Short mmCIF file of C-alpha atoms in Angstrom, two decimals:
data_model
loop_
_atom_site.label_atom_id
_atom_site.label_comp_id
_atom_site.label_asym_id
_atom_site.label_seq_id
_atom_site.Cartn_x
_atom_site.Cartn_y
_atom_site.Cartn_z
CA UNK M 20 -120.47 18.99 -30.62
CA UNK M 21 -122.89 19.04 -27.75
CA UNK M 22 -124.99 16.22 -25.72
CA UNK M 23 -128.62 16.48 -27.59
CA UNK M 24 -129.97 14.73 -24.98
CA UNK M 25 -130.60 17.04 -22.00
CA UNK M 26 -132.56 14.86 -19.78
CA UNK M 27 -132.99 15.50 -15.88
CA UNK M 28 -129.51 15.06 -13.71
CA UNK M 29 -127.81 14.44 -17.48
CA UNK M 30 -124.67 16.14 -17.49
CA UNK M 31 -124.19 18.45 -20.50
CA UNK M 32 -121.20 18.31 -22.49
CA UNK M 33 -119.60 19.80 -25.32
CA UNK M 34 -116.25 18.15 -27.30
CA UNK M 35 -113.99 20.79 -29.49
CA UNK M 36 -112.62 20.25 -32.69
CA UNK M 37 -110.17 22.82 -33.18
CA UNK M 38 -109.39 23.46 -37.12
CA UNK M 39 -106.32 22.79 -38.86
CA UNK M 40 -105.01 20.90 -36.06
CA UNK M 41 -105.81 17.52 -37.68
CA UNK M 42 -105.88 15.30 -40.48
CA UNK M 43 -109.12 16.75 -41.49
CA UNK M 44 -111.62 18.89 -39.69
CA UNK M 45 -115.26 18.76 -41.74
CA UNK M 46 -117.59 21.89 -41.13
CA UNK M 47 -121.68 21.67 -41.17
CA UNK M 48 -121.76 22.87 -44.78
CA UNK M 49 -119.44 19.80 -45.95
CA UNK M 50 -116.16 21.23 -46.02
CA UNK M 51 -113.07 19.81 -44.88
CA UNK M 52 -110.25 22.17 -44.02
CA UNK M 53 -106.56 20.36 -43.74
CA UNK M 54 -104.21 20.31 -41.64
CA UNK M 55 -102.01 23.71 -41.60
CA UNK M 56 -99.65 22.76 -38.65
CA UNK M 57 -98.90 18.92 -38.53
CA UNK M 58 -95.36 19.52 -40.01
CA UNK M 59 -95.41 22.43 -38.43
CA UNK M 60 -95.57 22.37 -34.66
CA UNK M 61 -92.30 22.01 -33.92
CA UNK M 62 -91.72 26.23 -35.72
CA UNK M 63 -95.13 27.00 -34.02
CA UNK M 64 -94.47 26.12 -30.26
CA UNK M 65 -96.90 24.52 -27.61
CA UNK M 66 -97.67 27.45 -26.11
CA UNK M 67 -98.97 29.19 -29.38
CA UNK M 68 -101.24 26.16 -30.23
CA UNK M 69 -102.43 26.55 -26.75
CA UNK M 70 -103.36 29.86 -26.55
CA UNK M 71 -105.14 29.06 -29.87
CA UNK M 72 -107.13 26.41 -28.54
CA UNK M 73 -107.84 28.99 -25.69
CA UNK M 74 -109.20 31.23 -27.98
CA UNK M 75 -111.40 28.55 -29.21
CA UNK M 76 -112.98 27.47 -26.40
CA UNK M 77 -113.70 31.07 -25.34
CA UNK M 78 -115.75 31.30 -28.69
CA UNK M 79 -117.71 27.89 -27.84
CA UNK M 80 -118.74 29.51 -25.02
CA UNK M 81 -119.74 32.49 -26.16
CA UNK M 82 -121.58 30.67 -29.08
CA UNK M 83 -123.46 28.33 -26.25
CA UNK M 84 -124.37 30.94 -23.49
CA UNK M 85 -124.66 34.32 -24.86
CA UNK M 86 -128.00 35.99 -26.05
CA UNK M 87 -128.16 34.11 -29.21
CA UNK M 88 -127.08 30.79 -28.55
CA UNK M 89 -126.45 28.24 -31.57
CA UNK M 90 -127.20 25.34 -29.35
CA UNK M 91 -131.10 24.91 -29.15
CA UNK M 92 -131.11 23.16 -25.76
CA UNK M 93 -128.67 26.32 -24.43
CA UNK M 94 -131.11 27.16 -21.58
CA UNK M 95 -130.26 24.03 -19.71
CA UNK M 96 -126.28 25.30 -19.46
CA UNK M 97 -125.86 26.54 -15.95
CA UNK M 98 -123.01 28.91 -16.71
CA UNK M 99 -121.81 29.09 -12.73
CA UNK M 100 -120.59 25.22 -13.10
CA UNK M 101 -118.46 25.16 -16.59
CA UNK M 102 -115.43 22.49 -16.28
CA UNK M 103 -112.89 21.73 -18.71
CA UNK M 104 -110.71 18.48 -19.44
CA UNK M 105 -108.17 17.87 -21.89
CA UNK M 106 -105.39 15.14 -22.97
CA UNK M 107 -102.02 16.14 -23.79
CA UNK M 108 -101.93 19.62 -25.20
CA UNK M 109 -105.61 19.66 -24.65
CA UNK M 110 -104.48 19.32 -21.00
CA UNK M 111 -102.49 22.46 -21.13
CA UNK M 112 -105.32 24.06 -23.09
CA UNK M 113 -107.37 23.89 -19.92
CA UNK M 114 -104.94 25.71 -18.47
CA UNK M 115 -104.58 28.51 -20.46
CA UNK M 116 -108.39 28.40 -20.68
CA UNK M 117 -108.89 29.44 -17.59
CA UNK M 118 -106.04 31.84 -17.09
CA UNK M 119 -108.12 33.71 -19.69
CA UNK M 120 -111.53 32.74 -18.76
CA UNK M 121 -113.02 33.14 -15.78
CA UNK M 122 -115.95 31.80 -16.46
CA UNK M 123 -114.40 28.33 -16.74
CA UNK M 124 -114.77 27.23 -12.65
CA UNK M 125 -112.53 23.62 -13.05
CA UNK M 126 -110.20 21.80 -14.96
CA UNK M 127 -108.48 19.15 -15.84
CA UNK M 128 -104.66 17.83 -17.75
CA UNK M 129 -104.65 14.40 -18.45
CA UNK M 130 -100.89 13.98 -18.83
CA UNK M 131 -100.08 16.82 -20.97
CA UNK M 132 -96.54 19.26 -20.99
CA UNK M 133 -97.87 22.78 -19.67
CA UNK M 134 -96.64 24.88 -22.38
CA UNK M 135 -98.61 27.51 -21.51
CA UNK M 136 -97.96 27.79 -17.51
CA UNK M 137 -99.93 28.03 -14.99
CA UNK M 138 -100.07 31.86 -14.39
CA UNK M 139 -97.89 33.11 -10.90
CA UNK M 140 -100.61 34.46 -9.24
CA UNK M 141 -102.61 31.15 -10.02
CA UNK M 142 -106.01 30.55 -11.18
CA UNK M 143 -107.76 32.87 -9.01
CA UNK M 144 -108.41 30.26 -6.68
CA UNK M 145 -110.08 27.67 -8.76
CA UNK M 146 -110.01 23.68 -8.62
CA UNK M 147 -106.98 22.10 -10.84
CA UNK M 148 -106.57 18.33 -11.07
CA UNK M 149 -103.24 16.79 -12.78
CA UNK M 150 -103.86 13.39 -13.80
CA UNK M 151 -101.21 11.87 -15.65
CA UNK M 152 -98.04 8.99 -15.65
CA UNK M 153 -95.37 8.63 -14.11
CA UNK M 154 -93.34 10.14 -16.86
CA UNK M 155 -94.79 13.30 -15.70
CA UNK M 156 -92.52 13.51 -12.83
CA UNK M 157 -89.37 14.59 -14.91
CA UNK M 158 -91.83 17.14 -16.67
CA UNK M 159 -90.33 20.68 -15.21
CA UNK M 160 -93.71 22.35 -16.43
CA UNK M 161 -95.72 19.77 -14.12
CA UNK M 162 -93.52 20.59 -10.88
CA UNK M 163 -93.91 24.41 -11.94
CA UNK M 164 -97.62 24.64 -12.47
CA UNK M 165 -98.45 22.38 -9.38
CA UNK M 166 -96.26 24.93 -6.99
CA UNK M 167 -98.34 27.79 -8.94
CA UNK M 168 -101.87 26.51 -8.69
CA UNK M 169 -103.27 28.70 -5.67
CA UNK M 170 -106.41 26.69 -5.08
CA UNK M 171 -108.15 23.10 -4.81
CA UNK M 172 -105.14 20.91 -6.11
CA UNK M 173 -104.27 16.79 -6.58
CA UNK M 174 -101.59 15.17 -8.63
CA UNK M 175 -102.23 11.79 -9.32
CA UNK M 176 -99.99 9.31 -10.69
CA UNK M 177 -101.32 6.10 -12.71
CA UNK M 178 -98.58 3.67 -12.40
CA UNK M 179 -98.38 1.53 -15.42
CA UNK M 180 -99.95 4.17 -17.56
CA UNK M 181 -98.92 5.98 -20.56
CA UNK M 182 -99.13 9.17 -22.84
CA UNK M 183 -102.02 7.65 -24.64
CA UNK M 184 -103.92 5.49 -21.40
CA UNK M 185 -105.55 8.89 -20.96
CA UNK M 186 -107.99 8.18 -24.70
CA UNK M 187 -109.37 5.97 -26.58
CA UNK M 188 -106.90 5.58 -28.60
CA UNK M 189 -105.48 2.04 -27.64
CA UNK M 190 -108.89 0.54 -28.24
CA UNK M 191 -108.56 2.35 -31.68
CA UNK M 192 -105.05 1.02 -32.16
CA UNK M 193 -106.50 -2.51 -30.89
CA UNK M 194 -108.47 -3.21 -33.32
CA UNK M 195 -106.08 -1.60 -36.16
CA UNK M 196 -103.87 -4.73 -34.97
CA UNK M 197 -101.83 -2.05 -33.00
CA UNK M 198 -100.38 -3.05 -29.42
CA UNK M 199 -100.71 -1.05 -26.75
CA UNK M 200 -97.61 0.03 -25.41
CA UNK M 201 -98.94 0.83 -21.72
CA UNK M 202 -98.16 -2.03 -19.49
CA UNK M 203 -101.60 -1.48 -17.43
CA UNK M 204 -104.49 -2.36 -19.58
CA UNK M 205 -106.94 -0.33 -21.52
CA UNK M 206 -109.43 -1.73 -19.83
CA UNK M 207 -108.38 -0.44 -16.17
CA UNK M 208 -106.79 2.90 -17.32
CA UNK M 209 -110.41 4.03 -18.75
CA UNK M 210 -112.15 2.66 -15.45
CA UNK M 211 -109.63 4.97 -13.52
CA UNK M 212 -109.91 7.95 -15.77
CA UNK M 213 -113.56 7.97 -15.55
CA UNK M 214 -113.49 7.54 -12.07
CA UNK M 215 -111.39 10.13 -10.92
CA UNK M 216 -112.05 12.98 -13.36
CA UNK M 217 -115.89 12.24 -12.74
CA UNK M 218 -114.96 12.46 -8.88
CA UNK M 219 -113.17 16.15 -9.23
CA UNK M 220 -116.04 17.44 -11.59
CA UNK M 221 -118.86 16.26 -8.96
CA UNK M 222 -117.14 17.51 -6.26
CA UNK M 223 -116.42 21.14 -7.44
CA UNK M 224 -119.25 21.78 -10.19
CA UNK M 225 -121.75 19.57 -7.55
CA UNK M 226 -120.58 20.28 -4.60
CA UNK M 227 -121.06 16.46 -4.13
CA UNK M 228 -118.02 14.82 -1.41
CA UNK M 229 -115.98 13.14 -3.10
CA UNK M 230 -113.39 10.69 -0.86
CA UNK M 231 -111.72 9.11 -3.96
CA UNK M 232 -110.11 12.39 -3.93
CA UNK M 233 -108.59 12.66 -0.27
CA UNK M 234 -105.93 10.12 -0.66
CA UNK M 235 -104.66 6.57 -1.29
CA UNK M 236 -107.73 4.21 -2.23
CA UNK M 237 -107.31 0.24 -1.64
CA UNK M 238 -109.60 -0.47 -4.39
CA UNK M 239 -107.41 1.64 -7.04
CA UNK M 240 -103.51 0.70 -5.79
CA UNK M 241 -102.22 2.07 -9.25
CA UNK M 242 -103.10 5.45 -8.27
CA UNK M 243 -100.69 7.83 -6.06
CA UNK M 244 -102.06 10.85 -4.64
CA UNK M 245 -100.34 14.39 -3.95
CA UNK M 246 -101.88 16.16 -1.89
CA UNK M 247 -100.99 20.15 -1.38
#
């Protein structure tokens, strides 16, 4: 799906749905393809669904900026200043995105296990920000890809977070009745994730200075930095 609204300074953005990953996926012509590996992961691997969603994004791409594009307002997409985020294996989908895809300049893993690794030889230089809990610190993937990442790089730590702090998904669960689990509230963790991945994406797709991003900030004490 894509921002239909491309007014002046408006960031453009585009969300994936990646099919038969979910509990329903439902095309433009009004079908809705199942789920083929929810009780199937665990036989298919992390690093095969990522390298899938790779694939994907690599066709949304193609599909917004090549010579037929299926987006209408296409001509506003500056193709020298593409980012990527993700959540959990979306996270390590950005990743593997941009191992592949060079014309992805940024990303972002918002506390998601790197089953697809960081490549050796890096990223070819590009900006990486790890955003994530404190959980992530006994994550051997997060230790790897952080001593891998060859160019712009922060790890930052939301204490009191947790897996799902990251989404919407405790407001969801709220009002389902469902507690959140994460001991900061929802209310703070989406203030912070906004924040900081707006910070990285302004800084290295707008070359706008971002000090949020050079260390420790009084105003957001929840937050530890690593810097390279």
């Amino acid at each position: 799906m894509c921002d239909d609204r491309p007014g002046p300074g408006r960031p453009r953005r585009a969300l994936v749905d990646h099919p038969y990953e979910n509990a329903g996926t439902t095309l433009p012509d009004g079908q809705t393809l199942p789920c083929a590996i929810c009780d199937k992961f665990s036989s298919i691997g992390g690093s095969t669904v990522a390298g899938s969603r790779a694939q994907d994004v690599s066709f949304v791409l193609d599909r917004l900026t090549g010579r037929h594009p299926a987006w209408r307002y296409a001509r506003v997409i500056d193709t020298k200043r593409i980012g990527m985020a993700g959540h959990s294996i979306g996270g390590a989908s950005t990743a593997a995105t941009m191992a592949g895809d060079a014309r992805v300049r940024a990303g972002v893993n918002m506390d998601g296990t790197f089953f697809a690794p960081v490549p050796a030889d890096g990223l070819d230089g590009r900006p990486f920000l790890m955003f994530g809990a404190k959980d992530r610190h006994d994550d051997k993937t997060w230790h790897q890809s952080w001593a891998d990442l060859d160019g712009w790089k922060r790890w930052l730590t939301v204490t009191g977070a947790d897996h799902g702090s990251f989404t919407d998904v405790p407001l969801l669960a709220g009002l389902a009745g469902i507690p959140d689990t994460a001991p900061m509230p929802y209310e703070r963790s989406l203030a912070l994730t906004r924040a900081y991945v707006a910070a990285f994406f302004d800084l290295h797709l707008k070359g706008v200075p971002q000090p949020l991003l050079d260390g420790p900030s009084p105003d957001n004490p929840e937050v530890v930095v690593r810097l390279p």
